[in-house]
Tab-separated table of C-alpha atoms and ligand atoms in Angstrom:
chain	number	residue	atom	x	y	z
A	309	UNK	CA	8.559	-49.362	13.788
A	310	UNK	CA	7.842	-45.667	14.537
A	311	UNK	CA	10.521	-43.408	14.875
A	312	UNK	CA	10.199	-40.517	17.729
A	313	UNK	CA	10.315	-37.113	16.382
A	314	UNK	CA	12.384	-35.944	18.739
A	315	UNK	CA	15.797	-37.224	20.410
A	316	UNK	CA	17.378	-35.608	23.493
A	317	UNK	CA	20.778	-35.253	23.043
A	318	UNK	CA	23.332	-36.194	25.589
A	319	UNK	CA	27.588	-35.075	26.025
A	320	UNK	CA	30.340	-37.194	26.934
A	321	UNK	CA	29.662	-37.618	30.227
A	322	UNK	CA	25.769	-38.560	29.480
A	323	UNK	CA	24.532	-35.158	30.440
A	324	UNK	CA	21.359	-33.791	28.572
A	325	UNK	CA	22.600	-31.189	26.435
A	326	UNK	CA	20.323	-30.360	23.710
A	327	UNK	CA	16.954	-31.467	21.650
A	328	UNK	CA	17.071	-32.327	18.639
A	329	UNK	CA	13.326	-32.440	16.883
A	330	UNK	CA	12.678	-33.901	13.445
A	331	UNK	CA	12.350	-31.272	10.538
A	332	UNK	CA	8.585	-32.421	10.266
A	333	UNK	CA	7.910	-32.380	14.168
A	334	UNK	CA	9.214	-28.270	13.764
A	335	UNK	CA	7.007	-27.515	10.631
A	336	UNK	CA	4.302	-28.155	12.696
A	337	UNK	CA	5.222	-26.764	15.974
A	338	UNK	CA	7.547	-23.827	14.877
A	339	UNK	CA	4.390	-21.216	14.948
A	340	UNK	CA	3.847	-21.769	18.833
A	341	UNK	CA	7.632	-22.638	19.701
A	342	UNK	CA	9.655	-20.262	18.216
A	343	UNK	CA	8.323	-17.148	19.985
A	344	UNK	CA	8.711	-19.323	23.597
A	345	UNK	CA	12.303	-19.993	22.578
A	346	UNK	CA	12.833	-16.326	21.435
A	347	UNK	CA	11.901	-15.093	24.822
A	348	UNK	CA	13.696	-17.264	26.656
A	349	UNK	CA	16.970	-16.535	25.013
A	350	UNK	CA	16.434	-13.138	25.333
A	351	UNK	CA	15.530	-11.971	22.034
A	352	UNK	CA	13.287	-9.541	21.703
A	353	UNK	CA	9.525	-10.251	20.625
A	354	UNK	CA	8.313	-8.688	17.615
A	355	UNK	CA	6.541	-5.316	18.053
A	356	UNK	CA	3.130	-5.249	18.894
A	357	UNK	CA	2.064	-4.170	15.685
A	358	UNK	CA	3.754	-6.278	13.258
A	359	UNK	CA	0.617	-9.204	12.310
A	360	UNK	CA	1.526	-12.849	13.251
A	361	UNK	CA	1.744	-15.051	9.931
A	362	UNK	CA	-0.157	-17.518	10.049
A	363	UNK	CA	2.935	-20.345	9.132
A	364	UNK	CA	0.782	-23.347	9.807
A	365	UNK	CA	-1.448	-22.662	6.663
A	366	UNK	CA	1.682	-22.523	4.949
A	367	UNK	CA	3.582	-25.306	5.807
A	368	UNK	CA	-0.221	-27.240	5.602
A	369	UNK	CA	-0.416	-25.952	1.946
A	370	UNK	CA	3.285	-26.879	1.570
A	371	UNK	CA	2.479	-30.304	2.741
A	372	UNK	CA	-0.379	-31.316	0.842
A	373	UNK	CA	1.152	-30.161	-2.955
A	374	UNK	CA	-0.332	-31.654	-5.222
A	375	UNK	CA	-0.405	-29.459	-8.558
A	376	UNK	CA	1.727	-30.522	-11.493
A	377	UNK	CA	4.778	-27.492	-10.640
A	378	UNK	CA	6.812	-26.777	-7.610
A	379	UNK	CA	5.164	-24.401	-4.875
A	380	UNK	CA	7.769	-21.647	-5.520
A	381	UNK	CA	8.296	-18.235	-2.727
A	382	UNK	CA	8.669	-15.874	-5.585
A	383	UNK	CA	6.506	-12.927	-4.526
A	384	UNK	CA	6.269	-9.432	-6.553
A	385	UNK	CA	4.357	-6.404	-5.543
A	386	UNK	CA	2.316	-4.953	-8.780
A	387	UNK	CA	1.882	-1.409	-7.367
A	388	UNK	CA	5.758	-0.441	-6.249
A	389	UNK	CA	7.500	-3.259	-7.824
A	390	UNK	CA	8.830	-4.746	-4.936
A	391	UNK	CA	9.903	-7.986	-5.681
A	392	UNK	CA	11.285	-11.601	-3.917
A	393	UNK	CA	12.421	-14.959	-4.580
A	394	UNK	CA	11.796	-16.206	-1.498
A	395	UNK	CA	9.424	-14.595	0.739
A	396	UNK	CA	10.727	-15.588	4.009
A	397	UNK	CA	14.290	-15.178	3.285
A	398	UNK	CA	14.722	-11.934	2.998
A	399	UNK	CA	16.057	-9.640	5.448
A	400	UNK	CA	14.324	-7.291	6.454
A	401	UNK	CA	11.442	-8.700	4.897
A	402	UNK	CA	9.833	-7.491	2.129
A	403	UNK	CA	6.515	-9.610	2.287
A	404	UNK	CA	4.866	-10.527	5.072
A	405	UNK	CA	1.843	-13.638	4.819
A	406	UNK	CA	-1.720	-12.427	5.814
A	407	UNK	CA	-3.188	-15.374	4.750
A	408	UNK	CA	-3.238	-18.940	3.355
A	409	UNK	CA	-4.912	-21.653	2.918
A	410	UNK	CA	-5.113	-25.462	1.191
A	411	UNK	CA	-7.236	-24.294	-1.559
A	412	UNK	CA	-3.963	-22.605	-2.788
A	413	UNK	CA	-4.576	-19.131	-1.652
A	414	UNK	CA	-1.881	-17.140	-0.650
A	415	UNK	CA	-1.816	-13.479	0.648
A	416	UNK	CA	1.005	-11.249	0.942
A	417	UNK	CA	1.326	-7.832	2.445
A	418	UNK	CA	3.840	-5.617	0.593
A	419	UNK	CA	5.912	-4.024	3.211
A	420	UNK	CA	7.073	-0.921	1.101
A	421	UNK	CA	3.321	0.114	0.265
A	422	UNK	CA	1.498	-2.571	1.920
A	423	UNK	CA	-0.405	-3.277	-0.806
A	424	UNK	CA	-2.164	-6.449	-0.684
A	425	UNK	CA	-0.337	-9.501	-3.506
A	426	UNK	CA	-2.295	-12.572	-3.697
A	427	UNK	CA	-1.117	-15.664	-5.488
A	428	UNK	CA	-3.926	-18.509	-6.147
A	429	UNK	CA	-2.358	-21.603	-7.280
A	430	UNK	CA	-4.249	-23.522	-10.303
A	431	UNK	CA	-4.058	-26.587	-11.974
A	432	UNK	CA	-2.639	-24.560	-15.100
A	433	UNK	CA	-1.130	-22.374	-13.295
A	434	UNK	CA	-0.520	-19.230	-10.892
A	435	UNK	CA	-2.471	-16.055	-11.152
A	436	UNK	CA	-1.555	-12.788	-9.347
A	437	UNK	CA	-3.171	-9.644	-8.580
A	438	UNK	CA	-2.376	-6.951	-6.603
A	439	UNK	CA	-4.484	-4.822	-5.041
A	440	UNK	CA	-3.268	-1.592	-3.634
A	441	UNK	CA	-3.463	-0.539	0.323
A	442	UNK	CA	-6.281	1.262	1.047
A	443	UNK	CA	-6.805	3.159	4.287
B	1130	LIG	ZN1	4.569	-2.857	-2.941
C-alpha cells in the first residue's frame, strides 16, 4: 500500500479548502514552490541580489546521513565572529548557503563580512575554515 503524499483537504460542507502535502513531498519541492506561493500571496520576492540557496543539496545531504553524529546547523564565522545554532532560523539571517553537496560539503556566506565558512563533514568529524571575502 502506498500512501499519496499529498491529501486535499475538504470543510464541512465538502468544499476543497486546503492541501495538505507530506513533510517529505515539501523537502523536495519547497525550493521551486515556495517562491510560487510567496507571490501569489502577495509577499514580496527576495531582492534581486540576494543568491538563491541551493536547499535541495541540503535537504539531499540531510537525507542521505550517514556519519556516526547528528548533521547539526551550528554555523560560526572565523573572521567577525558571527555565530549560529541554526543557520536557517535566524532572523534576519546571519548565514546564507552557497553551496552543498552529498560529499558533506557545506558553504556558508557570512552576512556581516561575507566571508566565506565552509564545514566538510568527516567520518571523525567536522572541520571548518573560514576564508575571508575578497573583492
Ligand atoms: Zn563573518
Amino acid at each position: 500500500m502506498s500512501e499519496r503524499p499529498y491529501a486535499i483537504l475538504h470543510d464541512a460542507q465538502g468544499e476543497p479548502f486546503g492541501v495538505f502535502i507530506s513533510a517529505a513531498l515539501w523537502a523536495e519541492v519547497q525550493a521551486e514552490v515556495l517562491p510560487v506561493l510567496m507571490a501569489a500571496a502577495g509577499e514580496q520576492q527576495q531582492p534581486e541580489e540576494v543568491f538563491p540557496e541551493p536547499l535541495g543539496d541540503w535537504n539531499d545531504l540531510a537525507a542521505f546521513w550517514d556519519l556516526p553524529y547528528p548533521l547539526d546547523r551550528t554555523v560560526a564565522c572565523g573572521q567577525c565572529g558571527a555565530a549560529s545554532s541554526d543557520w536557517q532560523a535566524d532572523e534576519p539571517r546571519l548565514f546564507r548557503l552557497k553551496a552543498c553537496n552529498l560529499g558533506g560539503l557545506a558553504r556558508f556566506e557570512c552576512q556581516r563580512c561575507r566571508a566565506r565558512v565552509t564545514k566538510r563533514h568527516f567520518k571523525d568529524g567536522v572541520k571548518v575554515q573560514t576564508v575571508p571575502f575578497v573583492e
